[in-house]
Structures are given as C-alpha cells and as structure tokens.
Amino acid sequence: LIASMFLFSVLLNGAPAFSKGKKKKPAKKPDISVFDMSHSEMFHPSNEGPIDYSAFMKLLKTNAAEVAFNKDRITARSLDMARTYILAGPADPLAPDEIDALKQFVKGGGNLLVLIHTSAPVARLTEAFGIIVSKVVIAEQADTINGQAQDFYVTRFAQHDVTDGLKKISVYESWGLMPRADGRIVAATSENAFADTNRSRAFDKGEPVMTFGIIGVCEFGKGKVAVLSDDAPFTNRHITHADNGKLAENIIKWFRR
C-alpha cells in the first residue's frame, strides 16, 4: 500500500437578538442546484445533445431541486442562493479566491459536486477537501468496455449513501483519485488498473499499476462534497448505462439529507 501511495504521489502534481417565547429555527436554504458556467465547461446542462446534461438536470428537478446557472466568477454572493453547486467538467482553473469561496460555502452547509473532465482545473479545489486527483488518465486491465482500456466498469464500492444499491458504473477516460485528511474513496478500480502515462490506451512496461479511486466524498464543516473522476457518466449518452443514473440519484439524496 505504501509503495502504491508513493507511485500515485509521483503522478500528482454582531450581537444576538432576543425575543419572547420560543426561538424560531433558521429557515432552510431553498433547494437550488446551481451549475457553474464560468470556467469553459465542456458540456451544457440544458442542451439535449449526447454529451450534454439535460437528463441529469431533469433528474435534479424530479428530486425537488430548482436549477440555476452561474456565468460569473464564484463568490460568496454568487453562492448565496445555492444549496448545491455543480462543477461539471470545467476546462479553466478556479482562482484561489473562488476555491476559498467554495470552502466557506461547504463549511456553512452547502453541497459541492465536482465532475472531472481534466484534472488540472480542479486539482487544488478537490485537494482542499482531502481528495487528490492524478495528473494522468488511468486505464484498466479488467472489466473494460468494448476492449477499450480507458473505458471500463467500476464494481468495487465501499458502504456509503452514495454507493447504496450500485452494482456497477461505467467511466470513460477517467482520472484517478486518492484520499487525504477528511477525504474518503467509496468506489475504486481493480488492483490491476494503471496510469496511462504515455496515453497509448494500453499497458506498457513501467507504468504504475495499482488501485485508483473513482468516487471521493468528504463531509466538511456542515456541508458535503462528492467528486466523480469522470464527467461522462452523467451525460445524456451515458446516464442510462449501468447504474450511472442510480449514482446520480444517490448523490442528490445524500446532499438533501
């Protein structure tokens, strides 16, 4: 395990008010899920193309969430209306002040879902919640889809609300996750997965072989974070494959608890 962890690390880059009678409980924040649209996201949540997220957005609405979009920088003000903030495949990196705003948002009770298209734009963000992302795409030597090493099924799950009832999910050119501090991995590859360092889509001698995380979760302050190492499973093309749709529902329900 220590050797595997080493191999992986090489790849990482005022005053209270008083009133008579019972105190009223603070009102719950409205159940609004906000998609980030300010970091050149690859797929669109309302478009109905095969690599867009309209089916996932409908699933959010079915589970009583309103859906909104943020096209501006991430600030405390832009997060104020959100109960859940979704970063779905950002291609531009988040600035340090945006990461700080999201940390405070989650700490105060917000939920954050990160779907990774490329690792660099979100690596510092997920690390802030104890989930490290690899610098290279990973591949499998087991449970591959149509013989493609970078497309594979994930069947190894830890017990968690997010993984409840899952038998397998499918991922496509996924990155690898590893936990640190408060982060936890709840879905992982087989022990024969490898870092495809030369992007050959096949195992080559010398490439690190180990177990990589696919889904990471964290409870941070009063809020929750879920990180999926691939942004494809919730697209219109793939959300009905395997248990991808069930995974999406599980994350939504976990956030609402």
PDB file of C-alpha atoms in Angstrom:
ATOM      1  CA  LEU A   1       0.000   0.000   0.000  1.00  0.00           C
ATOM      2  CA  ILE A   2       2.810   2.416   0.896  1.00  0.00           C
ATOM      3  CA  ALA A   3       4.509   1.647  -2.392  1.00  0.00           C
ATOM      4  CA  SER A   4       1.250   2.252  -4.264  1.00  0.00           C
ATOM      5  CA  MET A   5       0.757   5.567  -2.472  1.00  0.00           C
ATOM      6  CA  PHE A   6       4.282   6.600  -3.412  1.00  0.00           C
ATOM      7  CA  LEU A   7       3.672   5.713  -7.064  1.00  0.00           C
ATOM      8  CA  PHE A   8       0.474   7.714  -7.055  1.00  0.00           C
ATOM      9  CA  SER A   9       2.146  10.741  -5.453  1.00  0.00           C
ATOM     10  CA  VAL A  10       4.591  10.883  -8.332  1.00  0.00           C
ATOM     11  CA  LEU A  11       1.633  11.493 -10.605  1.00  0.00           C
ATOM     12  CA  LEU A  12       0.149  14.339  -8.593  1.00  0.00           C
ATOM     13  CA  ASN A  13       1.037  17.483  -9.079  1.00  0.00           C
ATOM     14  CA  GLY A  14     -22.863  41.047  15.710  1.00  0.00           C
ATOM     15  CA  ALA A  15     -24.774  40.625  18.998  1.00  0.00           C
ATOM     16  CA  PRO A  16     -27.613  38.096  19.323  1.00  0.00           C
ATOM     17  CA  ALA A  17     -31.217  39.286  19.159  1.00  0.00           C
ATOM     18  CA  PHE A  18     -33.632  38.260  21.933  1.00  0.00           C
ATOM     19  CA  SER A  19     -37.379  37.781  21.768  1.00  0.00           C
ATOM     20  CA  LYS A  20     -40.058  36.389  23.996  1.00  0.00           C
ATOM     21  CA  GLY A  21     -41.263  32.838  23.531  1.00  0.00           C
ATOM     22  CA  LYS A  22     -39.596  30.030  21.581  1.00  0.00           C
ATOM     23  CA  LYS A  23     -36.776  30.822  19.256  1.00  0.00           C
ATOM     24  CA  LYS A  24     -37.530  30.197  15.630  1.00  0.00           C
ATOM     25  CA  LYS A  25     -35.265  27.783  13.815  1.00  0.00           C
ATOM     26  CA  PRO A  26     -33.363  29.385  10.940  1.00  0.00           C
ATOM     27  CA  ALA A  27     -35.102  28.820   7.634  1.00  0.00           C
ATOM     28  CA  LYS A  28     -33.621  26.141   5.427  1.00  0.00           C
ATOM     29  CA  LYS A  29     -31.918  27.357   2.280  1.00  0.00           C
ATOM     30  CA  PRO A  30     -34.117  26.704  -0.790  1.00  0.00           C
ATOM     31  CA  ASP A  31     -33.184  23.511  -2.627  1.00  0.00           C
ATOM     32  CA  ILE A  32     -31.493  25.152  -5.594  1.00  0.00           C
ATOM     33  CA  SER A  33     -28.787  23.371  -7.586  1.00  0.00           C
ATOM     34  CA  VAL A  34     -26.533  25.779  -9.459  1.00  0.00           C
ATOM     35  CA  PHE A  35     -24.426  24.697 -12.432  1.00  0.00           C
ATOM     36  CA  ASP A  36     -21.195  26.606 -12.883  1.00  0.00           C
ATOM     37  CA  MET A  37     -20.917  28.075 -16.391  1.00  0.00           C
ATOM     38  CA  SER A  38     -17.938  30.355 -15.814  1.00  0.00           C
ATOM     39  CA  HIS A  39     -14.977  28.018 -16.410  1.00  0.00           C
ATOM     40  CA  SER A  40     -15.463  26.907 -20.028  1.00  0.00           C
ATOM     41  CA  GLU A  41     -17.417  23.806 -19.073  1.00  0.00           C
ATOM     42  CA  MET A  42     -17.298  21.207 -21.820  1.00  0.00           C
ATOM     43  CA  PHE A  43     -20.948  20.073 -21.729  1.00  0.00           C
ATOM     44  CA  HIS A  44     -24.123  22.131 -21.242  1.00  0.00           C
ATOM     45  CA  PRO A  45     -26.732  21.250 -18.590  1.00  0.00           C
ATOM     46  CA  SER A  46     -29.786  22.300 -20.602  1.00  0.00           C
ATOM     47  CA  ASN A  47     -28.822  21.135 -24.090  1.00  0.00           C
ATOM     48  CA  GLU A  48     -30.083  17.760 -25.256  1.00  0.00           C
ATOM     49  CA  GLY A  49     -27.063  16.549 -27.232  1.00  0.00           C
ATOM     50  CA  PRO A  50     -25.478  13.181 -26.381  1.00  0.00           C
ATOM     51  CA  ILE A  51     -22.686  14.774 -24.351  1.00  0.00           C
ATOM     52  CA  ASP A  52     -24.851  17.344 -22.556  1.00  0.00           C
ATOM     53  CA  TYR A  53     -26.548  17.106 -19.165  1.00  0.00           C
ATOM     54  CA  SER A  54     -30.250  17.732 -19.795  1.00  0.00           C
ATOM     55  CA  ALA A  55     -31.250  14.288 -18.439  1.00  0.00           C
ATOM     56  CA  PHE A  56     -29.219  14.899 -15.276  1.00  0.00           C
ATOM     57  CA  MET A  57     -30.820  18.333 -14.912  1.00  0.00           C
ATOM     58  CA  LYS A  58     -34.283  16.752 -15.197  1.00  0.00           C
ATOM     59  CA  LEU A  59     -33.271  14.264 -12.507  1.00  0.00           C
ATOM     60  CA  LEU A  60     -32.337  17.147 -10.219  1.00  0.00           C
ATOM     61  CA  LYS A  61     -35.730  18.764 -10.808  1.00  0.00           C
ATOM     62  CA  THR A  62     -37.536  15.449 -10.228  1.00  0.00           C
ATOM     63  CA  ASN A  63     -35.914  15.331  -6.812  1.00  0.00           C
ATOM     64  CA  ALA A  64     -37.440  18.713  -5.881  1.00  0.00           C
ATOM     65  CA  ALA A  65     -34.462  20.879  -6.777  1.00  0.00           C
ATOM     66  CA  GLU A  66     -34.708  24.081  -8.731  1.00  0.00           C
ATOM     67  CA  VAL A  67     -31.868  24.519 -11.215  1.00  0.00           C
ATOM     68  CA  ALA A  68     -29.985  27.714 -11.968  1.00  0.00           C
ATOM     69  CA  PHE A  69     -26.761  28.728 -13.730  1.00  0.00           C
ATOM     70  CA  ASN A  70     -23.853  30.904 -12.678  1.00  0.00           C
ATOM     71  CA  LYS A  71     -21.958  32.602 -15.517  1.00  0.00           C
ATOM     72  CA  ASP A  72     -19.908  34.893 -13.262  1.00  0.00           C
ATOM     73  CA  ARG A  73     -16.926  34.322 -11.002  1.00  0.00           C
ATOM     74  CA  ILE A  74     -17.569  32.154  -7.981  1.00  0.00           C
ATOM     75  CA  THR A  75     -18.010  34.413  -4.966  1.00  0.00           C
ATOM     76  CA  ALA A  76     -19.851  34.255  -1.673  1.00  0.00           C
ATOM     77  CA  ARG A  77     -22.575  36.317  -3.318  1.00  0.00           C
ATOM     78  CA  SER A  78     -22.961  34.005  -6.332  1.00  0.00           C
ATOM     79  CA  LEU A  79     -23.133  31.014  -3.966  1.00  0.00           C
ATOM     80  CA  ASP A  80     -25.676  32.608  -1.680  1.00  0.00           C
ATOM     81  CA  MET A  81     -28.745  31.178  -3.436  1.00  0.00           C
ATOM     82  CA  ALA A  82     -27.307  27.687  -3.884  1.00  0.00           C
ATOM     83  CA  ARG A  83     -27.812  24.635  -1.740  1.00  0.00           C
ATOM     84  CA  THR A  84     -25.775  22.545  -4.190  1.00  0.00           C
ATOM     85  CA  TYR A  85     -23.084  23.863  -6.535  1.00  0.00           C
ATOM     86  CA  ILE A  86     -22.090  21.735  -9.531  1.00  0.00           C
ATOM     87  CA  LEU A  87     -18.806  21.966 -11.402  1.00  0.00           C
ATOM     88  CA  ALA A  88     -19.388  19.754 -14.437  1.00  0.00           C
ATOM     89  CA  GLY A  89     -16.211  19.452 -16.470  1.00  0.00           C
ATOM     90  CA  PRO A  90     -14.581  22.884 -16.069  1.00  0.00           C
ATOM     91  CA  ALA A  91     -11.741  23.464 -18.540  1.00  0.00           C
ATOM     92  CA  ASP A  92     -10.417  26.669 -16.946  1.00  0.00           C
ATOM     93  CA  PRO A  93      -8.796  26.559 -13.500  1.00  0.00           C
ATOM     94  CA  LEU A  94     -10.511  28.001 -10.460  1.00  0.00           C
ATOM     95  CA  ALA A  95      -8.791  31.003  -8.924  1.00  0.00           C
ATOM     96  CA  PRO A  96      -7.632  30.821  -5.274  1.00  0.00           C
ATOM     97  CA  ASP A  97     -10.383  33.204  -4.145  1.00  0.00           C
ATOM     98  CA  GLU A  98     -13.000  31.024  -5.875  1.00  0.00           C
ATOM     99  CA  ILE A  99     -11.679  27.953  -4.055  1.00  0.00           C
ATOM    100  CA  ASP A 100     -11.849  29.866  -0.767  1.00  0.00           C
ATOM    101  CA  ALA A 101     -15.443  30.872  -1.514  1.00  0.00           C
ATOM    102  CA  LEU A 102     -16.398  27.240  -2.172  1.00  0.00           C
ATOM    103  CA  LYS A 103     -14.682  26.088   1.021  1.00  0.00           C
ATOM    104  CA  GLN A 104     -16.683  28.576   3.046  1.00  0.00           C
ATOM    105  CA  PHE A 105     -19.856  27.606   1.167  1.00  0.00           C
ATOM    106  CA  VAL A 106     -19.440  23.929   2.040  1.00  0.00           C
ATOM    107  CA  LYS A 107     -18.303  24.661   5.580  1.00  0.00           C
ATOM    108  CA  GLY A 108     -21.504  26.619   6.110  1.00  0.00           C
ATOM    109  CA  GLY A 109     -23.730  23.756   4.944  1.00  0.00           C
ATOM    110  CA  GLY A 110     -23.586  23.838   1.141  1.00  0.00           C
ATOM    111  CA  ASN A 111     -23.045  20.833  -1.108  1.00  0.00           C
ATOM    112  CA  LEU A 112     -20.456  20.600  -3.878  1.00  0.00           C
ATOM    113  CA  LEU A 113     -20.421  18.149  -6.792  1.00  0.00           C
ATOM    114  CA  VAL A 114     -17.307  18.012  -8.971  1.00  0.00           C
ATOM    115  CA  LEU A 115     -17.343  16.072 -12.255  1.00  0.00           C
ATOM    116  CA  ILE A 116     -13.834  15.977 -13.718  1.00  0.00           C
ATOM    117  CA  HIS A 117     -13.093  16.435 -17.418  1.00  0.00           C
ATOM    118  CA  THR A 118      -9.433  17.326 -16.961  1.00  0.00           C
ATOM    119  CA  SER A 119      -7.675  17.223 -13.621  1.00  0.00           C
ATOM    120  CA  ALA A 120      -5.639  20.437 -13.643  1.00  0.00           C
ATOM    121  CA  PRO A 121      -8.540  22.942 -13.364  1.00  0.00           C
ATOM    122  CA  VAL A 122      -9.948  21.298 -10.209  1.00  0.00           C
ATOM    123  CA  ALA A 123      -6.914  19.663  -8.572  1.00  0.00           C
ATOM    124  CA  ARG A 124      -6.386  22.378  -5.957  1.00  0.00           C
ATOM    125  CA  LEU A 125     -10.101  22.537  -5.209  1.00  0.00           C
ATOM    126  CA  THR A 126     -10.549  18.813  -4.570  1.00  0.00           C
ATOM    127  CA  GLU A 127      -7.297  18.710  -2.582  1.00  0.00           C
ATOM    128  CA  ALA A 128      -8.815  21.312  -0.235  1.00  0.00           C
ATOM    129  CA  PHE A 129     -11.404  18.656   0.647  1.00  0.00           C
ATOM    130  CA  GLY A 130      -8.911  15.806   1.014  1.00  0.00           C
ATOM    131  CA  ILE A 131      -9.324  14.284  -2.462  1.00  0.00           C
ATOM    132  CA  ILE A 132      -6.214  14.178  -4.660  1.00  0.00           C
ATOM    133  CA  VAL A 133      -6.549  13.866  -8.459  1.00  0.00           C
ATOM    134  CA  SER A 134      -3.950  12.238 -10.708  1.00  0.00           C
ATOM    135  CA  LYS A 135      -2.184  14.148 -13.457  1.00  0.00           C
ATOM    136  CA  VAL A 136      -2.710  11.376 -15.993  1.00  0.00           C
ATOM    137  CA  VAL A 137      -5.683   9.375 -17.230  1.00  0.00           C
ATOM    138  CA  ILE A 138      -5.984   5.874 -15.821  1.00  0.00           C
ATOM    139  CA  ALA A 139      -6.929   2.629 -17.543  1.00  0.00           C
ATOM    140  CA  GLU A 140      -7.980  -0.890 -16.600  1.00  0.00           C
ATOM    141  CA  GLN A 141      -6.920  -4.424 -17.352  1.00  0.00           C
ATOM    142  CA  ALA A 142     -10.267  -5.789 -16.130  1.00  0.00           C
ATOM    143  CA  ASP A 143     -13.944  -5.019 -16.847  1.00  0.00           C
ATOM    144  CA  THR A 144     -13.137  -2.952 -19.930  1.00  0.00           C
ATOM    145  CA  ILE A 145     -15.890  -1.694 -22.248  1.00  0.00           C
ATOM    146  CA  ASN A 146     -15.623  -2.860 -25.865  1.00  0.00           C
ATOM    147  CA  GLY A 147     -11.994  -3.752 -25.261  1.00  0.00           C
ATOM    148  CA  GLN A 148     -11.000  -0.122 -24.590  1.00  0.00           C
ATOM    149  CA  ALA A 149      -8.654   0.062 -21.605  1.00  0.00           C
ATOM    150  CA  GLN A 150      -9.630   3.652 -20.733  1.00  0.00           C
ATOM    151  CA  ASP A 151     -13.354   2.837 -20.779  1.00  0.00           C
ATOM    152  CA  PHE A 152     -14.314   0.418 -18.016  1.00  0.00           C
ATOM    153  CA  TYR A 153     -16.821  -0.660 -15.413  1.00  0.00           C
ATOM    154  CA  VAL A 154     -16.316   0.040 -11.734  1.00  0.00           C
ATOM    155  CA  THR A 155     -17.644  -2.676  -9.415  1.00  0.00           C
ATOM    156  CA  ARG A 156     -15.761  -2.107  -6.162  1.00  0.00           C
ATOM    157  CA  PHE A 157     -17.743   0.011  -3.716  1.00  0.00           C
ATOM    158  CA  ALA A 158     -17.417   0.899  -0.056  1.00  0.00           C
ATOM    159  CA  GLN A 159     -20.584   1.172   2.018  1.00  0.00           C
ATOM    160  CA  HIS A 160     -21.944   4.706   1.789  1.00  0.00           C
ATOM    161  CA  ASP A 161     -25.169   6.529   0.928  1.00  0.00           C
ATOM    162  CA  VAL A 162     -23.640   7.473  -2.434  1.00  0.00           C
ATOM    163  CA  THR A 163     -22.964   3.848  -3.387  1.00  0.00           C
ATOM    164  CA  ASP A 164     -26.160   2.329  -1.976  1.00  0.00           C
ATOM    165  CA  GLY A 165     -27.555  -0.300  -4.351  1.00  0.00           C
ATOM    166  CA  LEU A 166     -24.866   0.118  -7.001  1.00  0.00           C
ATOM    167  CA  LYS A 167     -23.621  -2.970  -8.843  1.00  0.00           C
ATOM    168  CA  LYS A 168     -21.509  -1.230 -11.458  1.00  0.00           C
ATOM    169  CA  ILE A 169     -20.972   2.167 -13.038  1.00  0.00           C
ATOM    170  CA  SER A 170     -19.223   2.987 -16.300  1.00  0.00           C
ATOM    171  CA  VAL A 171     -16.461   5.562 -16.768  1.00  0.00           C
ATOM    172  CA  TYR A 172     -14.662   6.824 -19.857  1.00  0.00           C
ATOM    173  CA  GLU A 173     -11.099   8.162 -19.779  1.00  0.00           C
ATOM    174  CA  SER A 174     -11.229   8.673 -16.044  1.00  0.00           C
ATOM    175  CA  TRP A 175      -8.662  10.224 -13.749  1.00  0.00           C
ATOM    176  CA  GLY A 176      -7.565   8.587 -10.508  1.00  0.00           C
ATOM    177  CA  LEU A 177      -8.435   9.760  -7.001  1.00  0.00           C
ATOM    178  CA  MET A 178      -6.664   9.240  -3.692  1.00  0.00           C
ATOM    179  CA  PRO A 179      -7.830  10.297  -0.221  1.00  0.00           C
ATOM    180  CA  ARG A 180      -6.061  12.572   2.195  1.00  0.00           C
ATOM    181  CA  ALA A 181      -7.171  14.073   5.523  1.00  0.00           C
ATOM    182  CA  ASP A 182     -11.007  14.091   5.580  1.00  0.00           C
ATOM    183  CA  GLY A 183     -11.457  12.661   2.081  1.00  0.00           C
ATOM    184  CA  ARG A 184     -12.774   9.143   1.553  1.00  0.00           C
ATOM    185  CA  ILE A 185     -12.828   6.883  -1.508  1.00  0.00           C
ATOM    186  CA  VAL A 186     -16.117   4.985  -1.910  1.00  0.00           C
ATOM    187  CA  ALA A 187     -15.613   3.498  -5.391  1.00  0.00           C
ATOM    188  CA  ALA A 188     -12.366   2.224  -6.872  1.00  0.00           C
ATOM    189  CA  THR A 189     -10.764   0.337  -9.740  1.00  0.00           C
ATOM    190  CA  SER A 190      -9.307  -3.138  -9.504  1.00  0.00           C
ATOM    191  CA  GLU A 191      -5.756  -3.552  -8.252  1.00  0.00           C
ATOM    192  CA  ASN A 192      -4.684  -4.049 -11.877  1.00  0.00           C
ATOM    193  CA  ALA A 193      -5.566  -0.552 -13.075  1.00  0.00           C
ATOM    194  CA  PHE A 194      -2.675   1.513 -14.389  1.00  0.00           C
ATOM    195  CA  ALA A 195      -1.656   5.099 -15.040  1.00  0.00           C
ATOM    196  CA  ASP A 196      -1.593   5.518 -18.817  1.00  0.00           C
ATOM    197  CA  THR A 197       1.392   7.834 -18.723  1.00  0.00           C
ATOM    198  CA  ASN A 198       2.052   7.776 -22.465  1.00  0.00           C
ATOM    199  CA  ARG A 199      -1.658   7.817 -23.452  1.00  0.00           C
ATOM    200  CA  SER A 200      -1.229   4.678 -25.561  1.00  0.00           C
ATOM    201  CA  ARG A 201      -4.540   3.216 -24.283  1.00  0.00           C
ATOM    202  CA  ALA A 202      -2.660   0.023 -23.448  1.00  0.00           C
ATOM    203  CA  PHE A 203      -0.444  -1.114 -20.613  1.00  0.00           C
ATOM    204  CA  ASP A 204       3.232  -0.519 -21.268  1.00  0.00           C
ATOM    205  CA  LYS A 205       6.131  -1.723 -19.186  1.00  0.00           C
ATOM    206  CA  GLY A 206       6.970   0.630 -16.338  1.00  0.00           C
ATOM    207  CA  GLU A 207       3.554   2.243 -15.997  1.00  0.00           C
ATOM    208  CA  PRO A 208       2.360   2.254 -12.366  1.00  0.00           C
ATOM    209  CA  VAL A 209      -0.173  -0.482 -11.563  1.00  0.00           C
ATOM    210  CA  MET A 210      -2.413  -0.015  -8.518  1.00  0.00           C
ATOM    211  CA  THR A 211      -5.925   0.664  -7.252  1.00  0.00           C
ATOM    212  CA  PHE A 212      -7.247   4.157  -8.017  1.00  0.00           C
ATOM    213  CA  GLY A 213     -10.259   5.894  -6.532  1.00  0.00           C
ATOM    214  CA  ILE A 214     -13.166   6.783  -8.824  1.00  0.00           C
ATOM    215  CA  ILE A 215     -15.627   8.428  -6.411  1.00  0.00           C
ATOM    216  CA  GLY A 216     -14.462  10.519  -3.477  1.00  0.00           C
ATOM    217  CA  VAL A 217     -16.599  12.061  -0.742  1.00  0.00           C
ATOM    218  CA  CYS A 218     -15.996  14.423   2.141  1.00  0.00           C
ATOM    219  CA  GLU A 219     -18.063  15.923   4.943  1.00  0.00           C
ATOM    220  CA  PHE A 220     -16.561  19.326   5.538  1.00  0.00           C
ATOM    221  CA  GLY A 221     -17.966  21.519   8.277  1.00  0.00           C
ATOM    222  CA  LYS A 222     -21.743  21.368   7.867  1.00  0.00           C
ATOM    223  CA  GLY A 223     -21.624  20.521   4.144  1.00  0.00           C
ATOM    224  CA  LYS A 224     -20.809  17.661   1.787  1.00  0.00           C
ATOM    225  CA  VAL A 225     -18.593  17.132  -1.234  1.00  0.00           C
ATOM    226  CA  ALA A 226     -18.746  14.435  -3.910  1.00  0.00           C
ATOM    227  CA  VAL A 227     -16.083  14.083  -6.591  1.00  0.00           C
ATOM    228  CA  LEU A 228     -16.505  11.845  -9.643  1.00  0.00           C
ATOM    229  CA  SER A 229     -13.253  11.299 -11.534  1.00  0.00           C
ATOM    230  CA  ASP A 230     -15.009  11.473 -14.916  1.00  0.00           C
ATOM    231  CA  ASP A 231     -17.656  13.875 -16.219  1.00  0.00           C
ATOM    232  CA  ALA A 232     -19.091  11.448 -18.801  1.00  0.00           C
ATOM    233  CA  PRO A 233     -21.278   9.131 -16.635  1.00  0.00           C
ATOM    234  CA  PHE A 234     -23.986  11.788 -16.140  1.00  0.00           C
ATOM    235  CA  THR A 235     -24.129  12.904 -19.776  1.00  0.00           C
ATOM    236  CA  ASN A 236     -27.221  12.080 -21.825  1.00  0.00           C
ATOM    237  CA  ARG A 237     -25.321   9.353 -23.678  1.00  0.00           C
ATOM    238  CA  HIS A 238     -24.191   7.502 -20.560  1.00  0.00           C
ATOM    239  CA  ILE A 239     -26.544   8.283 -17.667  1.00  0.00           C
ATOM    240  CA  THR A 240     -28.691   5.252 -18.546  1.00  0.00           C
ATOM    241  CA  HIS A 241     -25.671   2.933 -18.764  1.00  0.00           C
ATOM    242  CA  ALA A 242     -25.005   0.509 -15.908  1.00  0.00           C
ATOM    243  CA  ASP A 243     -26.003   2.197 -12.608  1.00  0.00           C
ATOM    244  CA  ASN A 244     -24.874   5.704 -13.580  1.00  0.00           C
ATOM    245  CA  GLY A 245     -28.378   7.113 -13.141  1.00  0.00           C
ATOM    246  CA  LYS A 246     -28.709   5.432  -9.749  1.00  0.00           C
ATOM    247  CA  LEU A 247     -25.403   7.004  -8.711  1.00  0.00           C
ATOM    248  CA  ALA A 248     -26.699  10.438  -9.689  1.00  0.00           C
ATOM    249  CA  GLU A 249     -29.869   9.872  -7.651  1.00  0.00           C
ATOM    250  CA  ASN A 250     -27.845   8.682  -4.660  1.00  0.00           C
ATOM    251  CA  ILE A 251     -25.674  11.795  -4.684  1.00  0.00           C
ATOM    252  CA  ILE A 252     -28.725  14.051  -4.910  1.00  0.00           C
ATOM    253  CA  LYS A 253     -30.406  12.253  -1.993  1.00  0.00           C
ATOM    254  CA  TRP A 254     -27.236  12.294   0.114  1.00  0.00           C
ATOM    255  CA  PHE A 255     -26.920  16.030  -0.409  1.00  0.00           C
ATOM    256  CA  ARG A 256     -30.531  16.549   0.694  1.00  0.00           C
ATOM    257  CA  ARG A 257     -30.175  14.598   3.976  1.00  0.00           C
TER     258      ARG A 257
END
